[in-house]
Amino acid sequence: DTGVSQDPRHKITKRGQNVTFRCDPISEHNRLYWYRQTLGQGPEFLTYFQNEAQLEKSRLLSDRFSAERPKGSFSTLEIQRTEQGDSAMYLCASSLGLTGRDTEAFFGQGTRLTVV
Amino acid sequence: GEDVEQSLFLSVREGDSSVINCTYTDSSSTYLYWYKQEPGAGLQLLTYIFSNMDMKQDQRLTVLLNKKDKHLSLRIADTQTGDSAIYFCAESGLGSNYQLIWGAGTKLIIKP
């Protein structure tokens, strides 16, 4: 297993377009997280999945954002009608579970979105 | 909501020790983590400490936890140029429903 992988690494899009990012977690990991990170800030929680169930969404996540994890493996994050304020690094992480060392989150390299 | 705070910058001379500090508010914090982020790279877990521990040492890294004051520190001995990065403190616990709560990161600058 090569760890958490995200695709694409970079995305430039025009304002108003829709974009979709993909995350492949570490294969046996049950939890998958999406974060957003802007320059000079720590990661900002967006949403997370326990297997295929989306258990929590940040209040920061507008209706333009949707995430899926259809079979409890890979996940997609879609942003509709992108705005310049959506420009950020989108990070995906996975962890084995809820307790003990299982909470350790492993991060992908991120997808850098630039909205022009 | 729960919060984690760090100073934004730390400048040290190569070969000296670096001490990066973090404070948090979650009284039920269970795990505390230090992550490293190099330019253009993802977040790499450096070390973590369970809340019933006071100290953890791993090669050049020493983590100290003062649970009473809700203060966490990361000491890097013999700081090298390769240690230049942003260091994030994060915690998880019952107060955050075991979500990671992140500090804004401390940029470690190494002076020759």
Short mmCIF file of C-alpha atoms in Angstrom, two decimals:
data_model
loop_
_atom_site.label_atom_id
_atom_site.label_comp_id
_atom_site.label_asym_id
_atom_site.label_seq_id
_atom_site.Cartn_x
_atom_site.Cartn_y
_atom_site.Cartn_z
CA ASP A 1 0.00 0.00 0.00
CA THR A 2 1.42 3.37 -1.00
CA GLY A 3 -0.53 5.41 1.50
CA VAL A 4 -3.29 7.93 0.87
CA SER A 5 -3.37 9.17 -2.69
CA GLN A 6 -5.23 12.14 -4.11
CA ASP A 7 -5.98 13.07 -7.67
CA PRO A 8 -5.39 15.52 -9.24
CA ARG A 9 -2.50 17.20 -7.46
CA HIS A 10 -3.33 20.54 -9.00
CA LYS A 11 -6.49 21.94 -10.53
CA ILE A 12 -7.04 25.34 -12.10
CA THR A 13 -10.61 26.16 -12.96
CA LYS A 14 -12.68 29.12 -13.99
CA ARG A 15 -15.13 30.60 -11.55
CA GLY A 16 -18.51 28.97 -11.88
CA GLN A 17 -17.21 25.61 -13.07
CA ASN A 18 -17.65 22.36 -11.16
CA VAL A 19 -14.66 20.36 -9.97
CA THR A 20 -14.32 16.88 -8.50
CA PHE A 21 -11.41 15.50 -6.50
CA ARG A 22 -10.69 11.90 -5.66
CA CYS A 23 -9.10 10.33 -2.62
CA ASP A 24 -7.96 6.73 -2.24
CA PRO A 25 -7.34 5.97 1.43
CA ILE A 26 -5.13 3.27 2.88
CA SER A 27 -7.00 0.10 2.06
CA GLU A 28 -7.97 -1.20 5.49
CA HIS A 29 -8.84 2.23 6.92
CA ASN A 30 -12.45 2.75 7.92
CA ARG A 31 -12.38 6.50 8.46
CA LEU A 32 -11.82 9.02 5.73
CA TYR A 33 -11.59 12.78 6.27
CA TRP A 34 -11.62 15.81 4.03
CA TYR A 35 -9.90 19.00 5.13
CA ARG A 36 -9.26 22.34 3.51
CA GLN A 37 -6.07 24.28 4.15
CA THR A 38 -5.32 27.85 3.16
CA LEU A 39 -1.95 29.53 3.38
CA GLY A 40 -0.78 30.12 6.93
CA GLN A 41 -3.58 28.08 8.47
CA GLY A 42 -3.98 24.64 9.88
CA PRO A 43 -6.27 22.13 8.22
CA GLU A 44 -9.95 23.00 8.47
CA PHE A 45 -12.30 20.05 8.89
CA LEU A 46 -14.88 19.61 6.13
CA THR A 47 -16.41 16.17 6.54
CA TYR A 48 -15.66 12.57 7.40
CA PHE A 49 -16.88 9.08 6.63
CA GLN A 50 -17.00 5.93 8.68
CA ASN A 51 -16.96 3.33 5.91
CA GLU A 52 -19.59 4.56 3.42
CA ALA A 53 -21.57 6.63 5.91
CA GLN A 54 -20.98 10.36 6.03
CA LEU A 55 -21.12 11.04 9.75
CA GLU A 56 -20.38 14.71 10.07
CA LYS A 57 -20.21 17.80 7.92
CA SER A 58 -18.71 21.08 8.97
CA ARG A 59 -21.04 24.07 9.09
CA LEU A 60 -18.43 25.70 6.86
CA LEU A 61 -19.39 23.33 4.08
CA SER A 62 -21.90 25.11 1.87
CA ASP A 63 -24.49 23.38 -0.28
CA ARG A 64 -22.09 23.67 -3.20
CA PHE A 65 -19.88 21.02 -1.61
CA SER A 66 -20.76 17.36 -1.65
CA ALA A 67 -18.74 14.31 -0.76
CA GLU A 68 -19.35 10.63 -1.33
CA ARG A 69 -17.73 7.37 -0.42
CA PRO A 70 -19.98 4.94 -2.25
CA LYS A 71 -18.41 1.61 -1.39
CA GLY A 72 -16.51 2.58 1.69
CA SER A 73 -13.26 2.74 -0.24
CA PHE A 74 -12.36 5.80 -2.35
CA SER A 75 -14.09 9.13 -1.86
CA THR A 76 -14.90 12.08 -4.09
CA LEU A 77 -15.35 15.71 -3.14
CA GLU A 78 -17.28 17.86 -5.61
CA ILE A 79 -17.50 21.62 -5.58
CA GLN A 80 -20.20 23.12 -7.76
CA ARG A 81 -20.17 26.66 -9.14
CA THR A 82 -16.69 27.33 -7.81
CA GLU A 83 -15.85 30.72 -6.33
CA GLN A 84 -12.48 32.36 -5.87
CA GLY A 85 -12.78 31.81 -2.12
CA ASP A 86 -12.70 28.06 -2.77
CA SER A 87 -9.05 28.31 -3.78
CA ALA A 88 -7.16 26.20 -1.24
CA MET A 89 -5.40 22.91 -0.69
CA TYR A 90 -7.89 20.09 -0.19
CA LEU A 91 -6.48 17.35 1.99
CA CYS A 92 -7.72 13.83 2.45
CA ALA A 93 -6.75 11.65 5.38
CA SER A 94 -7.65 8.20 6.58
CA SER A 95 -7.42 6.35 9.85
CA LEU A 96 -8.08 2.82 10.94
CA GLY A 97 -10.69 3.57 13.56
CA LEU A 98 -11.79 5.45 16.61
CA THR A 99 -9.77 4.24 19.55
CA GLY A 100 -6.16 4.03 20.55
CA ARG A 101 -3.48 4.14 17.95
CA ASP A 102 -6.20 3.59 15.35
CA THR A 103 -7.03 7.30 15.45
CA GLU A 104 -3.71 8.14 13.80
CA ALA A 105 -4.56 9.98 10.59
CA PHE A 106 -2.46 9.56 7.47
CA PHE A 107 -2.63 12.35 4.95
CA GLY A 108 -2.44 12.47 1.21
CA GLN A 109 -0.40 15.07 -0.66
CA GLY A 110 -3.48 17.18 -1.27
CA THR A 111 -5.15 18.73 -4.29
CA ARG A 112 -4.37 22.39 -4.80
CA LEU A 113 -7.35 24.18 -6.30
CA THR A 114 -6.98 27.57 -7.93
CA VAL A 115 -10.15 29.33 -9.06
CA VAL A 116 -9.51 32.11 -11.57
CA GLY B 1 -15.81 24.81 20.32
CA GLU B 2 -12.44 23.41 21.21
CA ASP B 3 -9.33 25.32 20.24
CA VAL B 4 -5.60 24.76 19.79
CA GLU B 5 -3.12 27.63 19.74
CA GLN B 6 0.49 27.88 18.64
CA SER B 7 2.87 30.72 17.99
CA LEU B 8 3.32 31.29 14.27
CA PHE B 9 7.11 31.43 13.99
CA LEU B 10 10.20 30.09 15.72
CA SER B 11 13.75 30.91 14.66
CA VAL B 12 16.70 28.87 15.92
CA ARG B 13 20.34 28.39 15.01
CA GLU B 14 21.44 25.19 13.37
CA GLY B 15 22.61 22.77 16.05
CA ASP B 16 20.53 24.33 18.81
CA SER B 17 17.39 22.81 20.27
CA SER B 18 13.99 23.97 19.05
CA VAL B 19 11.01 24.04 21.38
CA ILE B 20 7.60 24.46 19.80
CA ASN B 21 4.72 25.10 22.17
CA CYS B 22 1.00 24.47 21.93
CA THR B 23 -1.97 25.05 24.22
CA TYR B 24 -5.40 23.48 23.90
CA THR B 25 -8.78 23.82 25.56
CA ASP B 26 -10.30 20.34 25.41
CA SER B 27 -10.37 18.98 28.96
CA SER B 28 -11.21 15.54 27.63
CA SER B 29 -8.36 15.51 25.15
CA THR B 30 -7.14 11.97 24.71
CA TYR B 31 -4.48 12.09 22.00
CA LEU B 32 -2.16 14.90 21.08
CA TYR B 33 -0.21 14.91 17.87
CA TRP B 34 2.62 16.74 16.19
CA TYR B 35 2.56 16.87 12.41
CA LYS B 36 5.22 18.26 10.09
CA GLN B 37 4.49 19.91 6.77
CA GLU B 38 7.27 20.75 4.35
CA PRO B 39 6.66 23.17 1.46
CA GLY B 40 4.42 21.62 -1.17
CA ALA B 41 4.08 18.40 0.78
CA GLY B 42 1.36 16.70 2.76
CA LEU B 43 1.15 16.41 6.52
CA GLN B 44 3.44 13.87 8.10
CA LEU B 45 2.79 12.53 11.56
CA LEU B 46 5.93 13.01 13.64
CA THR B 47 4.81 11.72 16.99
CA TYR B 48 1.85 11.55 19.29
CA ILE B 49 1.26 11.25 23.01
CA PHE B 50 -1.57 9.73 24.96
CA SER B 51 -3.04 11.99 27.61
CA ASN B 52 -1.98 9.78 30.52
CA MET B 53 1.68 10.28 29.61
CA ASP B 54 3.90 13.19 30.65
CA MET B 55 6.71 12.66 28.22
CA LYS B 56 7.60 10.72 25.13
CA GLN B 57 11.01 10.57 23.51
CA ASP B 58 11.77 9.41 20.01
CA GLN B 59 15.34 9.97 18.81
CA ARG B 60 15.78 13.76 18.49
CA LEU B 61 12.16 14.46 19.39
CA THR B 62 10.86 14.93 22.93
CA VAL B 63 7.19 15.61 23.63
CA LEU B 64 6.18 17.04 26.98
CA LEU B 65 2.58 17.19 28.14
CA ASN B 66 1.33 19.25 31.07
CA LYS B 67 -2.27 18.13 31.28
CA LYS B 68 -3.11 20.46 34.15
CA ASP B 69 -2.11 23.52 32.11
CA LYS B 70 -3.22 21.95 28.81
CA HIS B 71 0.21 22.63 27.38
CA LEU B 72 2.09 20.49 24.88
CA SER B 73 5.60 21.02 23.60
CA LEU B 74 7.85 19.48 20.99
CA ARG B 75 11.58 19.67 21.46
CA ILE B 76 13.85 18.96 18.51
CA ALA B 77 17.43 18.39 19.57
CA ASP B 78 20.34 19.40 17.33
CA THR B 79 18.11 21.20 14.85
CA GLN B 80 19.15 20.70 11.23
CA THR B 81 18.26 22.56 8.06
CA GLY B 82 16.09 19.62 7.08
CA ASP B 83 13.89 20.38 10.07
CA SER B 84 12.68 23.58 8.37
CA ALA B 85 8.94 23.13 8.06
CA ILE B 86 5.63 24.07 9.60
CA TYR B 87 4.80 22.07 12.71
CA PHE B 88 1.16 21.53 13.58
CA CYS B 89 -0.17 20.56 16.94
CA ALA B 90 -3.48 18.65 16.93
CA GLU B 91 -5.61 17.02 19.56
CA SER B 92 -8.59 14.72 19.64
CA GLY B 93 -10.89 13.76 22.45
CA LEU B 94 -14.43 13.42 23.60
CA GLY B 95 -14.95 17.19 23.46
CA SER B 96 -14.33 17.14 19.72
CA ASN B 97 -16.04 13.80 19.10
CA TYR B 98 -12.57 12.48 18.37
CA GLN B 99 -12.14 14.86 15.44
CA LEU B 100 -8.69 16.33 15.10
CA ILE B 101 -8.59 19.96 16.24
CA TRP B 102 -5.63 21.76 14.71
CA GLY B 103 -3.42 24.66 15.62
CA ALA B 104 -2.46 27.14 12.89
CA GLY B 105 1.08 25.77 12.73
CA THR B 106 4.49 27.07 13.79
CA LYS B 107 6.97 27.82 11.04
CA LEU B 108 10.42 26.72 12.14
CA ILE B 109 13.17 28.83 10.59
CA ILE B 110 16.76 27.60 10.83
CA LYS B 111 19.53 30.17 10.89
CA PRO B 112 22.98 29.01 9.70
#
